[in-house]
PDB file of C-alpha atoms in Angstrom:
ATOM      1  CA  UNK A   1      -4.533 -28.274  -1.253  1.00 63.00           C
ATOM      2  CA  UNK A   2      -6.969 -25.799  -2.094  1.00 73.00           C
ATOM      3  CA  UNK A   3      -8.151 -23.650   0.232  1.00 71.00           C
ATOM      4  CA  UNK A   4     -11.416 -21.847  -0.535  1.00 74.00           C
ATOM      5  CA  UNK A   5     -10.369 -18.332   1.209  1.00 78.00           C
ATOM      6  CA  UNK A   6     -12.750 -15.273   1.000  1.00 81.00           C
ATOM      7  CA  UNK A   7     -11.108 -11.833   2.398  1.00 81.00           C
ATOM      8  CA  UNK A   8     -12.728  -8.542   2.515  1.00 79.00           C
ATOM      9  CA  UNK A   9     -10.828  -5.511   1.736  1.00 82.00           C
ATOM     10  CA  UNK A  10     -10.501  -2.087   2.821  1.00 83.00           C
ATOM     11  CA  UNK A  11     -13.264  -0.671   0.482  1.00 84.00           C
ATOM     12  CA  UNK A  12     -16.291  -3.587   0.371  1.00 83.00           C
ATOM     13  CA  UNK A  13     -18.291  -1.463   2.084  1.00 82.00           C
ATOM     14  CA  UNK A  14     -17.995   1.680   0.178  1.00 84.00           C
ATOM     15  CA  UNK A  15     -18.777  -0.829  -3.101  1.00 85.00           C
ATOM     16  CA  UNK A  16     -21.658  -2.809  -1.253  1.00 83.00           C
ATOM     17  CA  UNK A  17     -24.899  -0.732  -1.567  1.00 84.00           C
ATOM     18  CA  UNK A  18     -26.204  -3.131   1.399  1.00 82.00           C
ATOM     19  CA  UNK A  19     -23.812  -0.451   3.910  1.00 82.00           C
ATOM     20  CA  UNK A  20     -25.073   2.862   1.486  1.00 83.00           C
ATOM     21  CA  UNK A  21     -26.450   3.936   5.219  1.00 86.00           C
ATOM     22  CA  UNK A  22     -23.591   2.747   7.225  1.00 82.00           C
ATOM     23  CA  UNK A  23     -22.773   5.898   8.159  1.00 80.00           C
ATOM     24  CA  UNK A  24     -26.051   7.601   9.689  1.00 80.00           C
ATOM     25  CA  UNK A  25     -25.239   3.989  12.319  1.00 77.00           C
ATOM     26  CA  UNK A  26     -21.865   5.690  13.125  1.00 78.00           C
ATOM     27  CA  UNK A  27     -21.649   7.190  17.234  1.00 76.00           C
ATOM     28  CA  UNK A  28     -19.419   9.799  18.408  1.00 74.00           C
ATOM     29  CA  UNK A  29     -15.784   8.791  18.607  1.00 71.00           C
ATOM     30  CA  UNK A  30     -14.641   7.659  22.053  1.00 71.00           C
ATOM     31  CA  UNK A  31     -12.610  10.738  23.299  1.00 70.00           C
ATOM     32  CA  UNK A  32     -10.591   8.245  25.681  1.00 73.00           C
ATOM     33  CA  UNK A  33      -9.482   6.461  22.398  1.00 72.00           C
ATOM     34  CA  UNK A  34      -7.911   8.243  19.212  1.00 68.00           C
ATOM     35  CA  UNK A  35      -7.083   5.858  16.254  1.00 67.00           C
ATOM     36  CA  UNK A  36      -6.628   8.673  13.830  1.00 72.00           C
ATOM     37  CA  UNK A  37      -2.686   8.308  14.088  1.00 74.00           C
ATOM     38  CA  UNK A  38      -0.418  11.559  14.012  1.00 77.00           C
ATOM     39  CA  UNK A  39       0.714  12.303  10.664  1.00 78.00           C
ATOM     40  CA  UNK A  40       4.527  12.127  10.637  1.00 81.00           C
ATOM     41  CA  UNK A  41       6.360  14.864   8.852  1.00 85.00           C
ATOM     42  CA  UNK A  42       8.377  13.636   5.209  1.00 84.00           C
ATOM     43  CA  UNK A  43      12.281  13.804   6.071  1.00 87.00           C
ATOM     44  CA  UNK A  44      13.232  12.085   2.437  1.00 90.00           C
ATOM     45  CA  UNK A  45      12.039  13.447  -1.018  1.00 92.00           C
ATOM     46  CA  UNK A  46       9.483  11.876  -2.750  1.00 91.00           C
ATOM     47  CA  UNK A  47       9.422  10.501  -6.132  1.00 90.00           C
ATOM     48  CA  UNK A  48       7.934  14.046  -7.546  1.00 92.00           C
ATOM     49  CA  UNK A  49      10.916  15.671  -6.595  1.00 93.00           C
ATOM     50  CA  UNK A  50      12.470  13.971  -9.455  1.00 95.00           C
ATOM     51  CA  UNK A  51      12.474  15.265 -12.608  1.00 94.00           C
ATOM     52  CA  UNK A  52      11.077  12.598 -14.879  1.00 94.00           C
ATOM     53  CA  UNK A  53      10.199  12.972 -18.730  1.00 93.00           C
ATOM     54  CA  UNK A  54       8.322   9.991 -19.964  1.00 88.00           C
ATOM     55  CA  UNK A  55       9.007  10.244 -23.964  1.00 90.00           C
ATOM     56  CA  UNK A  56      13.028  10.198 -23.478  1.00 90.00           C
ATOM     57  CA  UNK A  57      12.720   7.987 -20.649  1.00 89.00           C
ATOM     58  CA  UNK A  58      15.106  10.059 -18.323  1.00 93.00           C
ATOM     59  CA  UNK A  59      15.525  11.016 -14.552  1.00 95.00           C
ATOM     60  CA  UNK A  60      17.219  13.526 -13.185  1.00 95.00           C
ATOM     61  CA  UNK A  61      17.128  13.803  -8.836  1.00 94.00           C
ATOM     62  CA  UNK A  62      16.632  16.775  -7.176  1.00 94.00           C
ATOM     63  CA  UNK A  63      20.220  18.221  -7.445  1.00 93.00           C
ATOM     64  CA  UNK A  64      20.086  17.806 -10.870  1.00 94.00           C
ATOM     65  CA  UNK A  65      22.214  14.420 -11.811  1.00 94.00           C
ATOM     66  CA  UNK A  66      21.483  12.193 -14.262  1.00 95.00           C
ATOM     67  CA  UNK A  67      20.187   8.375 -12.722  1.00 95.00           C
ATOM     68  CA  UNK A  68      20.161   5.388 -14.937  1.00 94.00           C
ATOM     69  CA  UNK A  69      17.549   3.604 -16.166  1.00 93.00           C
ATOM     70  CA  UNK A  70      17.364  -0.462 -14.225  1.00 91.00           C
ATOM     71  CA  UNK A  71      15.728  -3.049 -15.653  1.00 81.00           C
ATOM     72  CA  UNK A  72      13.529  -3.415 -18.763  1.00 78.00           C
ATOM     73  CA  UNK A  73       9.595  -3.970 -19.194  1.00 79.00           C
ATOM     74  CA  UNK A  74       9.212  -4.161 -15.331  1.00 85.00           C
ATOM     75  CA  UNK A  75       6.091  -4.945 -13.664  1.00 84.00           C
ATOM     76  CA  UNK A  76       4.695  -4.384 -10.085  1.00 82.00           C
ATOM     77  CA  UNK A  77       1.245  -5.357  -9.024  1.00 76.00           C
ATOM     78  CA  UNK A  78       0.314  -5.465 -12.612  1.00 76.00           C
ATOM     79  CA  UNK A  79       1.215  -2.248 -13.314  1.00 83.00           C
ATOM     80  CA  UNK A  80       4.371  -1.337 -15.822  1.00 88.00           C
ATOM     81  CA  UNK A  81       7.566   0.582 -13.584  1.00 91.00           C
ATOM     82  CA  UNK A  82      10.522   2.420 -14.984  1.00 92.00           C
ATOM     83  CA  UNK A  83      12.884   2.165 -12.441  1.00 94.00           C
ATOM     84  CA  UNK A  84      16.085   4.832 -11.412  1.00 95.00           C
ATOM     85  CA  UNK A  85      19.104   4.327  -9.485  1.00 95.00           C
ATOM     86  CA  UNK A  86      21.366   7.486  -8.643  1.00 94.00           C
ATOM     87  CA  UNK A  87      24.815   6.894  -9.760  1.00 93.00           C
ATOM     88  CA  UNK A  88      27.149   6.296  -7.148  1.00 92.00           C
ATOM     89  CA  UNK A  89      29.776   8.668  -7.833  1.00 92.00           C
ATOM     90  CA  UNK A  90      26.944  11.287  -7.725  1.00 92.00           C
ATOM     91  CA  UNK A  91      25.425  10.595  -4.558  1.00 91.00           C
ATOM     92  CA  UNK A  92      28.392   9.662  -2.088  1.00 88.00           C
ATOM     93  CA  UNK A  93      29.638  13.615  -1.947  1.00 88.00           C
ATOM     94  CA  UNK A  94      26.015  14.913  -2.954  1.00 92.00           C
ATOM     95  CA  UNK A  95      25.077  17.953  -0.262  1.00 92.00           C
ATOM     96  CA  UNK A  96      21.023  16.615  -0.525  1.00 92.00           C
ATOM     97  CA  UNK A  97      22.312  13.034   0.759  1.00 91.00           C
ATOM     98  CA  UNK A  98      20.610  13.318   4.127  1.00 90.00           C
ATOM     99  CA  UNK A  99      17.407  14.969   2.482  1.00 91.00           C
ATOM    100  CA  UNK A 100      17.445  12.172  -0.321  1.00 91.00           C
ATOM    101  CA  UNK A 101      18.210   9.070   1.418  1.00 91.00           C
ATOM    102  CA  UNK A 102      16.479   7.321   4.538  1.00 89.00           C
ATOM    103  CA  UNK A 103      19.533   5.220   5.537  1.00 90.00           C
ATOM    104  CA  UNK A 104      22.162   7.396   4.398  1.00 87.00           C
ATOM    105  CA  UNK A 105      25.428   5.213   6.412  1.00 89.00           C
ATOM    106  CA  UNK A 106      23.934   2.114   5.063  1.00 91.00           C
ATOM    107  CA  UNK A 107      22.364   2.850   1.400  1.00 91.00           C
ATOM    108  CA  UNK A 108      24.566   3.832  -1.325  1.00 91.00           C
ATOM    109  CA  UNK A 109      22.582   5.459  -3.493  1.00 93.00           C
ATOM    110  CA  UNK A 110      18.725   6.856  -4.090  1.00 93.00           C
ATOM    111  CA  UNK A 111      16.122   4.611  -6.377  1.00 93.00           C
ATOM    112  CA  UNK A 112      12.973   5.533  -7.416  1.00 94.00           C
ATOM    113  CA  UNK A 113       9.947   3.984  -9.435  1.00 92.00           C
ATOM    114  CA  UNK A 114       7.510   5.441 -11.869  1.00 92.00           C
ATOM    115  CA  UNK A 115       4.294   3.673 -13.190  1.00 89.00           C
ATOM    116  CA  UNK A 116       2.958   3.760 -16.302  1.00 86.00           C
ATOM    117  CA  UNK A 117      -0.334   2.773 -16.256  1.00 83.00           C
ATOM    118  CA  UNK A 118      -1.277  -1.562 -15.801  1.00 80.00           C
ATOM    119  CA  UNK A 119       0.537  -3.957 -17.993  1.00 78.00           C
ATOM    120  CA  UNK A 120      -1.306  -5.023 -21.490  1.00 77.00           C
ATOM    121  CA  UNK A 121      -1.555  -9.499 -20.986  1.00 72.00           C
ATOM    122  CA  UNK A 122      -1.017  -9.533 -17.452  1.00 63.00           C
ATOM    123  CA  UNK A 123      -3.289 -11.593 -15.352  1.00 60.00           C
ATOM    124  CA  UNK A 124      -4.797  -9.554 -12.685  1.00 67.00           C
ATOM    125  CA  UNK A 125      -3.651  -9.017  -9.326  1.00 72.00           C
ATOM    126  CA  UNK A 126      -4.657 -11.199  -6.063  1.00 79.00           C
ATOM    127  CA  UNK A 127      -6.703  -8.252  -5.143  1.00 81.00           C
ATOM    128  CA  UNK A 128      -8.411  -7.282  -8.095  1.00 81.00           C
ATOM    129  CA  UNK A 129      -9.522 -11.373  -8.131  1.00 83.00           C
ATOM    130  CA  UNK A 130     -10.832 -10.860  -4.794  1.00 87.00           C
ATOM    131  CA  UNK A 131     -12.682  -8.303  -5.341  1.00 87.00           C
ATOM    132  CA  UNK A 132     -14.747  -9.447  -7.846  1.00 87.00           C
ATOM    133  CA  UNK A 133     -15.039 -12.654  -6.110  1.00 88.00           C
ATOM    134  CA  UNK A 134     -16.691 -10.982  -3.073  1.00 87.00           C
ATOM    135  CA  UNK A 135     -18.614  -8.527  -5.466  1.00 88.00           C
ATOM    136  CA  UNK A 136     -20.261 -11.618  -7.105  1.00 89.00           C
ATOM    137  CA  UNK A 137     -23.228 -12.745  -5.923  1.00 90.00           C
ATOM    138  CA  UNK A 138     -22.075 -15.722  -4.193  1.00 90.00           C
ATOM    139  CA  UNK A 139     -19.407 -13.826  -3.099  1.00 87.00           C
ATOM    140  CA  UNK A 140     -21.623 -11.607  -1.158  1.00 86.00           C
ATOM    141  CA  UNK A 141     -23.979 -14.142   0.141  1.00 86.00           C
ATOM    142  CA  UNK A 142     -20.808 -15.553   1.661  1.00 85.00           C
ATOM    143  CA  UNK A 143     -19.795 -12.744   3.033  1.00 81.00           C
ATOM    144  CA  UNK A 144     -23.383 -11.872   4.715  1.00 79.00           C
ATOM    145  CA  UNK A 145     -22.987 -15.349   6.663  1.00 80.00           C
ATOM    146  CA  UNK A 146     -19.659 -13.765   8.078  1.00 74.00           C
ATOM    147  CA  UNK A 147     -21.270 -11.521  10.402  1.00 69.00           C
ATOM    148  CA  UNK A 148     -23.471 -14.019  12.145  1.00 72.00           C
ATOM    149  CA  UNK A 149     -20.656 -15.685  13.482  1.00 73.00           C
ATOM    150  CA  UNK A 150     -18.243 -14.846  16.870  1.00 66.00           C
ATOM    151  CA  UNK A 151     -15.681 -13.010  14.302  1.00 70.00           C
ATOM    152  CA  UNK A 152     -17.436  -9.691  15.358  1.00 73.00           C
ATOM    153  CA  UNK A 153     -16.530 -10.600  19.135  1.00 78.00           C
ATOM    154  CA  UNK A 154     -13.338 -11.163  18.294  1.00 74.00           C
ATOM    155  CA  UNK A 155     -12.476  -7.692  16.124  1.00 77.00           C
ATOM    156  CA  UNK A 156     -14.597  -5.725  18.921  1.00 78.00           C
ATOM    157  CA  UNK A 157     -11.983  -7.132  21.692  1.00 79.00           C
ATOM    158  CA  UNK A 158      -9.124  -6.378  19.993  1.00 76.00           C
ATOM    159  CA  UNK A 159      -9.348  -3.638  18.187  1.00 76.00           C
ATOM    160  CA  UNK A 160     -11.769  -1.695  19.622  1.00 78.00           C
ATOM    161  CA  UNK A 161     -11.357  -2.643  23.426  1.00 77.00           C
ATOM    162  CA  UNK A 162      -6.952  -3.020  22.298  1.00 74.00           C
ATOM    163  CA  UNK A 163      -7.196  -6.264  24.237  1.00 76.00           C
ATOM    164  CA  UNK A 164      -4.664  -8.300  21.459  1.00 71.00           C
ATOM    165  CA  UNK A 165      -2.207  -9.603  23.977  1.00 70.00           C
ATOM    166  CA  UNK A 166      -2.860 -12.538  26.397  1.00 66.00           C
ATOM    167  CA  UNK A 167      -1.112 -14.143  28.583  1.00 64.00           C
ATOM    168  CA  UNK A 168      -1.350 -18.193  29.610  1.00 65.00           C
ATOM    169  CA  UNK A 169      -1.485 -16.962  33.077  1.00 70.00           C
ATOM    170  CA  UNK A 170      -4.693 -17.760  35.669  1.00 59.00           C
TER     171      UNK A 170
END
């Protein structure tokens, strides 16, 4: 079954010139009602706290051991990966265990990814296809007709009003 699905995301209004002026529509933020989050502080390293050296294809973690290389001519999202993996005799006694690994009781040793730029032959990724399906023409003609309908209601009452639970009751 085919289903003809059309799903906006994050950035189709910063593409659409039809919202260029979205912004001068914009009120004050509700005091009563944050959504910026709180930023939570890093507790593991990230991956650039590891040494990486693209021409001999080599990792070294933040203490300084070697990791070996997993898998050949991977590909994520399109994109190529090398991929690491700590070796196990290295990270068990390591003194940047707790610093290194989220799950330390549980996870035997550190991984880490780095890409190398989109895969040559690959088809594109869902995303990328939507996108230029809703930057078509049709696409945005389609997508104008959205707003006319109750979906508006719907987003306003739960997200902005945080009314997404109800109950059967009365």
């Amino acid at each position: 079954m085919d289903v003809d699905a059309l799903i906006a995301d994050n950035g189709m209004r910063k593409r659409d010139e039809r919202f260029a002026t979205q912004a001068t529509h914009k009120a004050k933020p509700d005091p009563l009602s944050d959504k910026s989050g709180v930023a939570k502080p890093r507790t593991t390293f990230s991956y650039t706290e590891f040494t990486f050296d693209p021409d001999a294809l080599t990792c070294h973690c933040p203490a300084g051991k070697k990791m070996w290389r997993t898998g050949r001519n991977t590909v994520m999202s399109g994109k190529r990966v090398i991929r690491f993996r700590g070796a196990e005799f290295n990270c068990v006694g390591c003194p940047l265990r707790a610093k290194c690994i989220r799950k330390p009781e549980t996870t035997k040793t550190r991984q880490v990814a780095f890409f190398l730029g989109t895969a040559p032959g690959r088809l594109s990724s869902y995303g990328e296809r939507m996108r230029e399906r809703i930057d078509s023409p049709q696409g945005r003609a389609l997508s104008g007709r959205r707003f006319a309908t109750v979906e508006p209601v719907f987003g306003n009452i739960r997200y902005n009003k945080k009314l997404n639970r109800f109950t059967v009751r009365g």
